[in-house]
Amino acid sequence: MPREAFSIGGVNVAPGTRRSVTLPVSALPDHTAVGLNVEVIHGKRAGPMMFVSAAVHGDEVIGVEIVRRLLRTPQLSNLRGTLLVVPVVNSFGFLARSRYLPDRRDLNRCFPGSESGSLGSRLAYIFLREVVLRCDFGIDLHSAAEHRTNLPQIRVAPQDATTARMARAFGAPVILTSALRDKSLRGEAAERGTPVLLYEAGEGLRFDEFGVRVGVAGILRVMRDEGMLAAKGIAKARTPSLICRASSWLRAPVGGLLRTFRAEGEIVDEGDVLAAISDPAGDVETELLAPGPGILIGRAVLPVVNEGDAVFHLAELSASANEDTVDALTAQLEADPLFDEDEII
């Protein structure tokens, strides 16, 4: 029996075709229409339904680049199932180069939303019902905020076997157990039975080539593992991800000029000097030491800090951690012919 067309926003997408569909959201004060753009790829053959979303926070542009490259990969022409891709969820913040909505609300604290609430609540309501809850699972792409950067990492909920399996297939350098937040996309989707992987990489308003490549490769690996894509041309991660059960931010003990001596991805021991903070005249210098062993999964990139500012994000490693994970993954991505820039950019 032929597969039925997929319907979204009043548009029917035939099996084996691809359409761009705009779901009306609102209008700017000058009455310019703003919508939620969804790229729909409806495979000829039956299979899972998956979503990939970026820029829930408007300044997290690395996810938009990951989505752009994903949509150009040739493997999608043989897709089983249906893929819904939302390159920019928060168009308001994206246009303003801001993390937030015009009223300063965080869209990722507006779920499940409502039809008659704030702008964020209305956008969350449309995105959740028209895209997220129609899918079997999804991947939501994020980055650190401005002036901080993240090592590519996957966040999974504690005791969630489904997202843990997907995270292992994704193959990011780090898998971090992270509790679900109230009113977040991931939390609301999980409560309603749709598992969502959260991918973090790079810095707000910046591209990070390593983070982009890890993201594209990881999404394709998950799709392969879930039976949506054939194995050809999609290499499994050769080195298992590092598993981290907890993490904490190390904060500046004083304000001043920050000089960092360690980068994201480095494994450190207790007592290692991570950074030094000096007054502008150089008369007083304070060292920031690692309070225990772990891997640095995020750090500040702005060289001026106030007392109490977050400087390094340190995650605890499991006993079986492999110190070569990040280097091995970098080498594999550089050698993978699928990501030749002339082919996919």
Short mmCIF file of C-alpha atoms in Angstrom, two decimals:
data_model
loop_
_atom_site.label_atom_id
_atom_site.label_comp_id
_atom_site.label_asym_id
_atom_site.label_seq_id
_atom_site.Cartn_x
_atom_site.Cartn_y
_atom_site.Cartn_z
CA MET A 1 0.00 0.00 0.00
CA PRO A 2 1.44 3.42 -0.93
CA ARG A 3 2.43 5.65 1.94
CA GLU A 4 0.11 8.55 2.72
CA ALA A 5 1.10 12.19 2.32
CA PHE A 6 2.22 14.08 5.40
CA SER A 7 0.06 17.07 6.28
CA ILE A 8 1.31 20.14 8.17
CA GLY A 9 0.01 23.69 8.15
CA GLY A 10 -2.57 22.84 5.52
CA VAL A 11 0.12 21.57 3.13
CA ASN A 12 0.30 17.94 1.99
CA VAL A 13 3.79 16.57 1.38
CA ALA A 14 3.80 13.51 -0.88
CA PRO A 15 5.99 10.48 -0.10
CA GLY A 16 9.48 10.85 -1.54
CA THR A 17 9.28 14.65 -1.69
CA ARG A 18 10.47 17.65 0.29
CA ARG A 19 8.66 20.89 1.05
CA SER A 20 9.27 24.06 3.01
CA VAL A 21 6.20 24.97 5.07
CA THR A 22 5.65 28.15 7.08
CA LEU A 23 3.43 28.01 10.15
CA PRO A 24 2.07 31.51 10.96
CA VAL A 25 3.13 32.77 14.40
CA SER A 26 2.78 36.52 14.68
CA ALA A 27 3.82 39.78 13.06
CA LEU A 28 6.40 42.42 13.88
CA PRO A 29 5.13 45.88 14.93
CA ASP A 30 5.38 47.00 11.28
CA HIS A 31 3.12 44.04 10.37
CA THR A 32 5.88 42.00 8.75
CA ALA A 33 4.72 38.39 9.11
CA VAL A 34 6.78 36.05 11.27
CA GLY A 35 6.37 32.31 10.94
CA LEU A 36 7.89 29.02 12.00
CA ASN A 37 9.63 27.60 8.94
CA VAL A 38 9.65 23.80 8.79
CA GLU A 39 11.59 21.79 6.23
CA VAL A 40 9.66 18.57 5.67
CA ILE A 41 11.35 15.53 4.14
CA HIS A 42 8.78 12.74 3.75
CA GLY A 43 10.43 9.48 2.76
CA LYS A 44 8.96 7.02 0.29
CA ARG A 45 9.22 4.23 2.85
CA ALA A 46 7.69 4.11 6.30
CA GLY A 47 9.86 4.74 9.33
CA PRO A 48 10.17 6.92 12.43
CA MET A 49 9.25 10.58 12.55
CA MET A 50 12.02 12.84 13.88
CA PHE A 51 12.55 16.57 14.38
CA VAL A 52 15.74 18.62 14.51
CA SER A 53 15.49 22.18 15.84
CA ALA A 54 17.89 25.09 16.19
CA ALA A 55 17.91 28.62 17.60
CA VAL A 56 15.36 28.15 20.36
CA HIS A 57 17.68 30.80 21.77
CA GLY A 58 18.08 33.35 19.00
CA ASP A 59 21.83 33.90 19.43
CA GLU A 60 22.72 30.19 19.19
CA VAL A 61 23.61 30.32 15.51
CA ILE A 62 25.83 27.22 15.46
CA GLY A 63 22.70 25.06 15.38
CA VAL A 64 21.46 26.90 12.30
CA GLU A 65 24.70 26.05 10.48
CA ILE A 66 24.43 22.40 11.57
CA VAL A 67 20.90 22.28 10.16
CA ARG A 68 22.00 23.94 6.91
CA ARG A 69 24.66 21.29 6.34
CA LEU A 70 22.34 18.48 7.42
CA LEU A 71 19.75 19.48 4.82
CA ARG A 72 22.40 19.26 2.08
CA THR A 73 23.60 15.73 2.90
CA PRO A 74 22.88 13.29 0.05
CA GLN A 75 21.77 10.50 2.41
CA LEU A 76 18.47 12.27 3.04
CA SER A 77 17.31 11.38 -0.49
CA ASN A 78 16.86 7.78 0.72
CA LEU A 79 15.15 8.63 3.99
CA ARG A 80 12.87 6.14 5.69
CA GLY A 81 10.18 7.88 7.70
CA THR A 82 9.75 11.64 8.05
CA LEU A 83 12.17 14.36 9.10
CA LEU A 84 10.95 17.76 10.31
CA VAL A 85 13.69 20.38 10.50
CA VAL A 86 13.20 23.82 12.05
CA PRO A 87 16.31 25.89 11.26
CA VAL A 88 15.24 28.86 13.44
CA VAL A 89 12.64 28.42 16.15
CA ASN A 90 13.03 31.86 17.74
CA SER A 91 13.03 34.15 14.70
CA PHE A 92 12.53 37.22 16.89
CA GLY A 93 15.75 36.63 18.81
CA PHE A 94 17.61 35.46 15.71
CA LEU A 95 16.90 38.70 13.84
CA ALA A 96 17.84 40.79 16.90
CA ARG A 97 20.95 38.64 17.58
CA SER A 98 19.52 38.09 21.04
CA ARG A 99 19.07 34.98 23.16
CA TYR A 100 15.61 36.14 24.20
CA LEU A 101 12.26 37.16 22.80
CA PRO A 102 11.37 40.87 22.47
CA ASP A 103 9.82 40.88 25.95
CA ARG A 104 13.05 39.37 27.39
CA ARG A 105 11.42 36.00 28.02
CA ASP A 106 13.44 32.82 27.50
CA LEU A 107 11.55 30.66 24.99
CA ASN A 108 12.99 27.54 26.60
CA ARG A 109 11.08 28.38 29.78
CA CYS A 110 7.72 28.92 28.02
CA PHE A 111 6.61 25.34 27.34
CA PRO A 112 3.98 23.94 26.95
CA GLY A 113 2.71 27.39 26.05
CA SER A 114 -0.80 28.47 25.22
CA GLU A 115 -2.80 29.92 22.35
CA SER A 116 -3.55 33.17 24.19
CA GLY A 117 -0.51 33.79 26.40
CA SER A 118 2.63 35.85 25.86
CA LEU A 119 4.47 35.86 22.54
CA GLY A 120 6.82 33.16 23.84
CA SER A 121 3.93 31.09 25.10
CA ARG A 122 2.18 31.24 21.72
CA LEU A 123 5.35 30.31 19.83
CA ALA A 124 6.06 27.43 22.23
CA TYR A 125 2.48 26.18 21.80
CA ILE A 126 2.73 26.11 17.99
CA PHE A 127 6.16 24.50 17.92
CA LEU A 128 5.29 21.86 20.50
CA ARG A 129 2.02 20.77 18.92
CA GLU A 130 2.75 21.14 15.23
CA VAL A 131 6.26 19.68 15.29
CA VAL A 132 7.59 18.15 18.51
CA LEU A 133 4.67 16.05 19.72
CA ARG A 134 4.05 14.64 16.24
CA CYS A 135 7.49 13.03 16.30
CA ASP A 136 8.85 9.85 17.86
CA PHE A 137 12.00 11.66 19.01
CA GLY A 138 14.07 14.74 18.28
CA ILE A 139 17.36 16.59 18.65
CA ASP A 140 17.47 20.19 19.87
CA LEU A 141 20.65 22.16 19.07
CA HIS A 142 22.15 24.72 21.44
CA SER A 143 25.36 26.57 22.28
CA ALA A 144 26.78 28.41 25.25
CA ALA A 145 25.71 32.01 25.75
CA GLU A 146 27.78 34.97 24.55
CA HIS A 147 31.32 35.13 25.94
CA ARG A 148 31.34 31.44 26.89
CA THR A 149 32.00 28.33 24.82
CA ASN A 150 31.06 24.67 25.24
CA LEU A 151 32.83 21.47 24.30
CA PRO A 152 30.46 19.47 22.07
CA GLN A 153 28.31 17.46 24.46
CA ILE A 154 24.97 15.69 24.71
CA ARG A 155 22.68 16.23 27.70
CA VAL A 156 20.45 13.32 28.75
CA ALA A 157 17.96 12.95 31.56
CA PRO A 158 18.86 10.66 34.47
CA GLN A 159 17.52 7.10 34.18
CA ASP A 160 16.31 7.65 30.58
CA ALA A 161 17.37 4.57 28.62
CA THR A 162 16.05 5.90 25.28
CA THR A 163 18.02 9.14 25.23
CA ALA A 164 21.06 7.30 26.65
CA ARG A 165 20.98 4.92 23.69
CA MET A 166 20.58 7.78 21.23
CA ALA A 167 23.41 9.70 22.91
CA ARG A 168 25.79 6.78 22.53
CA ALA A 169 24.92 6.59 18.84
CA PHE A 170 25.44 10.36 18.44
CA GLY A 171 29.08 10.05 19.51
CA ALA A 172 29.80 13.50 20.98
CA PRO A 173 32.95 13.78 23.12
CA VAL A 174 30.88 13.99 26.32
CA ILE A 175 27.52 12.69 27.52
CA LEU A 176 26.38 14.64 30.57
CA THR A 177 23.52 13.62 32.82
CA SER A 178 21.37 16.72 33.23
CA ALA A 179 18.06 16.99 35.08
CA LEU A 180 15.02 18.13 33.10
CA ARG A 181 14.07 21.76 33.69
CA ASP A 182 10.52 22.86 34.33
CA LYS A 183 8.87 24.52 31.32
CA SER A 184 11.76 23.60 28.99
CA LEU A 185 11.24 21.97 25.61
CA ARG A 186 13.12 18.86 26.67
CA GLY A 187 11.22 18.55 29.94
CA GLU A 188 7.78 19.08 28.43
CA ALA A 189 8.44 16.71 25.53
CA ALA A 190 9.70 13.98 27.86
CA GLU A 191 6.64 14.31 30.06
CA ARG A 192 4.45 13.75 26.98
CA GLY A 193 6.44 10.77 25.70
CA THR A 194 8.77 12.33 23.11
CA PRO A 195 12.46 11.84 24.01
CA VAL A 196 14.71 14.76 23.03
CA LEU A 197 18.50 14.88 22.88
CA LEU A 198 19.99 18.26 23.73
CA TYR A 199 23.25 19.02 21.89
CA GLU A 200 25.49 21.81 23.21
CA ALA A 201 28.52 23.15 21.35
CA GLY A 202 30.39 26.38 20.74
CA GLU A 203 29.57 29.97 21.62
CA GLY A 204 26.64 32.32 21.10
CA LEU A 205 26.76 34.31 17.84
CA ARG A 206 29.80 32.32 16.65
CA PHE A 207 30.48 29.28 14.48
CA ASP A 208 32.76 26.51 15.72
CA GLU A 209 33.87 24.13 12.97
CA PHE A 210 34.54 21.22 15.29
CA GLY A 211 31.18 21.65 17.00
CA VAL A 212 29.38 21.88 13.65
CA ARG A 213 30.97 18.71 12.31
CA VAL A 214 30.29 16.78 15.51
CA GLY A 215 26.66 17.92 15.32
CA VAL A 216 26.05 16.93 11.70
CA ALA A 217 27.81 13.58 12.12
CA GLY A 218 25.93 12.88 15.35
CA ILE A 219 22.50 13.56 13.88
CA LEU A 220 23.20 11.25 10.93
CA ARG A 221 24.43 8.53 13.30
CA VAL A 222 21.24 8.74 15.35
CA MET A 223 19.15 8.53 12.17
CA ARG A 224 21.16 5.50 11.07
CA ASP A 225 20.77 3.87 14.48
CA GLU A 226 17.00 4.47 14.43
CA GLY A 227 16.60 2.91 10.98
CA MET A 228 15.94 6.14 9.08
CA LEU A 229 19.12 6.05 6.98
CA ALA A 230 21.27 3.30 5.50
CA ALA A 231 24.69 2.70 7.02
CA LYS A 232 26.62 3.56 3.83
CA GLY A 233 28.62 6.76 4.21
CA ILE A 234 27.80 7.23 7.90
CA ALA A 235 30.69 6.11 10.09
CA LYS A 236 30.03 5.06 13.66
CA ALA A 237 32.05 6.88 16.33
CA ARG A 238 35.25 4.92 16.83
CA THR A 239 35.76 6.12 20.39
CA PRO A 240 32.99 5.97 23.03
CA SER A 241 31.81 9.23 24.55
CA LEU A 242 33.04 10.20 27.99
CA ILE A 243 30.24 9.74 30.53
CA CYS A 244 29.85 12.50 33.11
CA ARG A 245 27.36 12.17 35.96
CA ALA A 246 27.68 15.66 37.47
CA SER A 247 29.24 19.03 36.76
CA SER A 248 29.78 22.42 38.37
CA TRP A 249 30.94 25.90 37.38
CA LEU A 250 34.16 27.23 38.89
CA ARG A 251 33.78 30.94 39.60
CA ALA A 252 36.21 33.82 39.71
CA PRO A 253 37.39 34.39 43.31
CA VAL A 254 38.16 38.03 42.44
CA GLY A 255 37.52 40.41 39.58
CA GLY A 256 40.13 41.48 37.06
CA LEU A 257 41.88 40.37 33.87
CA LEU A 258 41.47 36.65 33.17
CA ARG A 259 44.24 34.56 31.60
CA THR A 260 43.20 30.95 30.98
CA PHE A 261 45.78 28.16 30.79
CA ARG A 262 43.45 25.29 29.94
CA ALA A 263 40.89 24.82 27.17
CA GLU A 264 37.60 22.97 26.84
CA GLY A 265 38.16 19.24 26.31
CA GLU A 266 41.20 19.04 28.58
CA ILE A 267 41.22 16.55 31.45
CA VAL A 268 42.58 18.02 34.68
CA ASP A 269 43.56 16.82 38.14
CA GLU A 270 42.93 18.32 41.56
CA GLY A 271 45.18 21.32 42.15
CA ASP A 272 45.94 22.04 38.49
CA VAL A 273 46.19 25.76 37.73
CA LEU A 274 43.41 26.58 35.28
CA ALA A 275 43.67 30.36 35.09
CA ALA A 276 45.04 33.47 36.75
CA ILE A 277 43.19 36.71 37.49
CA SER A 278 45.15 39.95 37.88
CA ASP A 279 44.35 43.57 38.59
CA PRO A 280 45.02 45.92 35.64
CA ALA A 281 48.32 47.09 37.13
CA GLY A 282 49.53 43.54 37.68
CA ASP A 283 50.19 44.04 41.39
CA VAL A 284 47.88 41.24 42.59
CA GLU A 285 47.41 37.85 40.93
CA THR A 286 45.04 35.08 42.04
CA GLU A 287 45.16 31.56 40.66
CA LEU A 288 42.07 29.47 39.94
CA LEU A 289 42.74 25.82 40.82
CA ALA A 290 40.84 22.67 39.87
CA PRO A 291 39.00 21.49 43.01
CA GLY A 292 39.06 17.90 41.78
CA PRO A 293 39.67 15.75 38.71
CA GLY A 294 37.44 16.01 35.65
CA ILE A 295 37.08 17.31 32.11
CA LEU A 296 36.55 20.94 31.16
CA ILE A 297 33.32 21.06 29.14
CA GLY A 298 32.89 24.84 29.01
CA ARG A 299 34.76 28.06 29.76
CA ALA A 300 34.55 31.83 29.62
CA VAL A 301 36.19 33.48 26.62
CA LEU A 302 35.90 37.12 27.77
CA PRO A 303 39.18 38.20 29.41
CA VAL A 304 37.51 40.61 31.86
CA VAL A 305 35.65 39.06 34.82
CA ASN A 306 33.82 40.16 37.92
CA GLU A 307 34.10 38.35 41.21
CA GLY A 308 31.72 35.37 41.04
CA ASP A 309 31.63 35.11 37.24
CA ALA A 310 31.55 31.56 35.84
CA VAL A 311 34.99 30.76 34.38
CA PHE A 312 35.22 26.97 33.84
CA HIS A 313 32.58 24.23 33.65
CA LEU A 314 34.11 21.11 35.18
CA ALA A 315 32.43 17.70 34.75
CA GLU A 316 33.17 14.59 36.78
CA LEU A 317 34.37 11.66 34.72
CA SER A 318 33.27 8.05 35.12
CA ALA A 319 35.95 5.59 36.21
CA SER A 320 36.30 4.16 32.68
CA ALA A 321 36.95 7.50 30.96
CA ASN A 322 39.22 7.45 27.93
CA GLU A 323 41.50 10.50 27.84
CA ASP A 324 41.96 10.17 24.06
CA THR A 325 38.26 10.60 23.21
CA VAL A 326 38.40 14.22 22.00
CA ASP A 327 41.59 13.77 19.95
CA ALA A 328 40.30 10.56 18.39
CA LEU A 329 36.99 12.14 17.42
CA THR A 330 38.78 15.13 15.88
CA ALA A 331 40.95 12.83 13.76
CA GLN A 332 37.93 10.83 12.58
CA LEU A 333 36.00 13.95 11.55
CA GLU A 334 38.97 15.29 9.62
CA ALA A 335 39.32 11.98 7.77
CA ASP A 336 35.62 11.42 7.06
CA PRO A 337 34.98 12.06 3.31
CA LEU A 338 31.31 12.79 3.97
CA PHE A 339 32.25 16.22 5.34
CA ASP A 340 34.33 17.50 2.46
CA GLU A 341 33.43 21.20 2.37
CA ASP A 342 33.24 21.33 -1.44
CA GLU A 343 30.52 18.69 -1.29
CA ILE A 344 28.17 20.01 1.39
CA ILE A 345 28.65 23.75 1.83
#
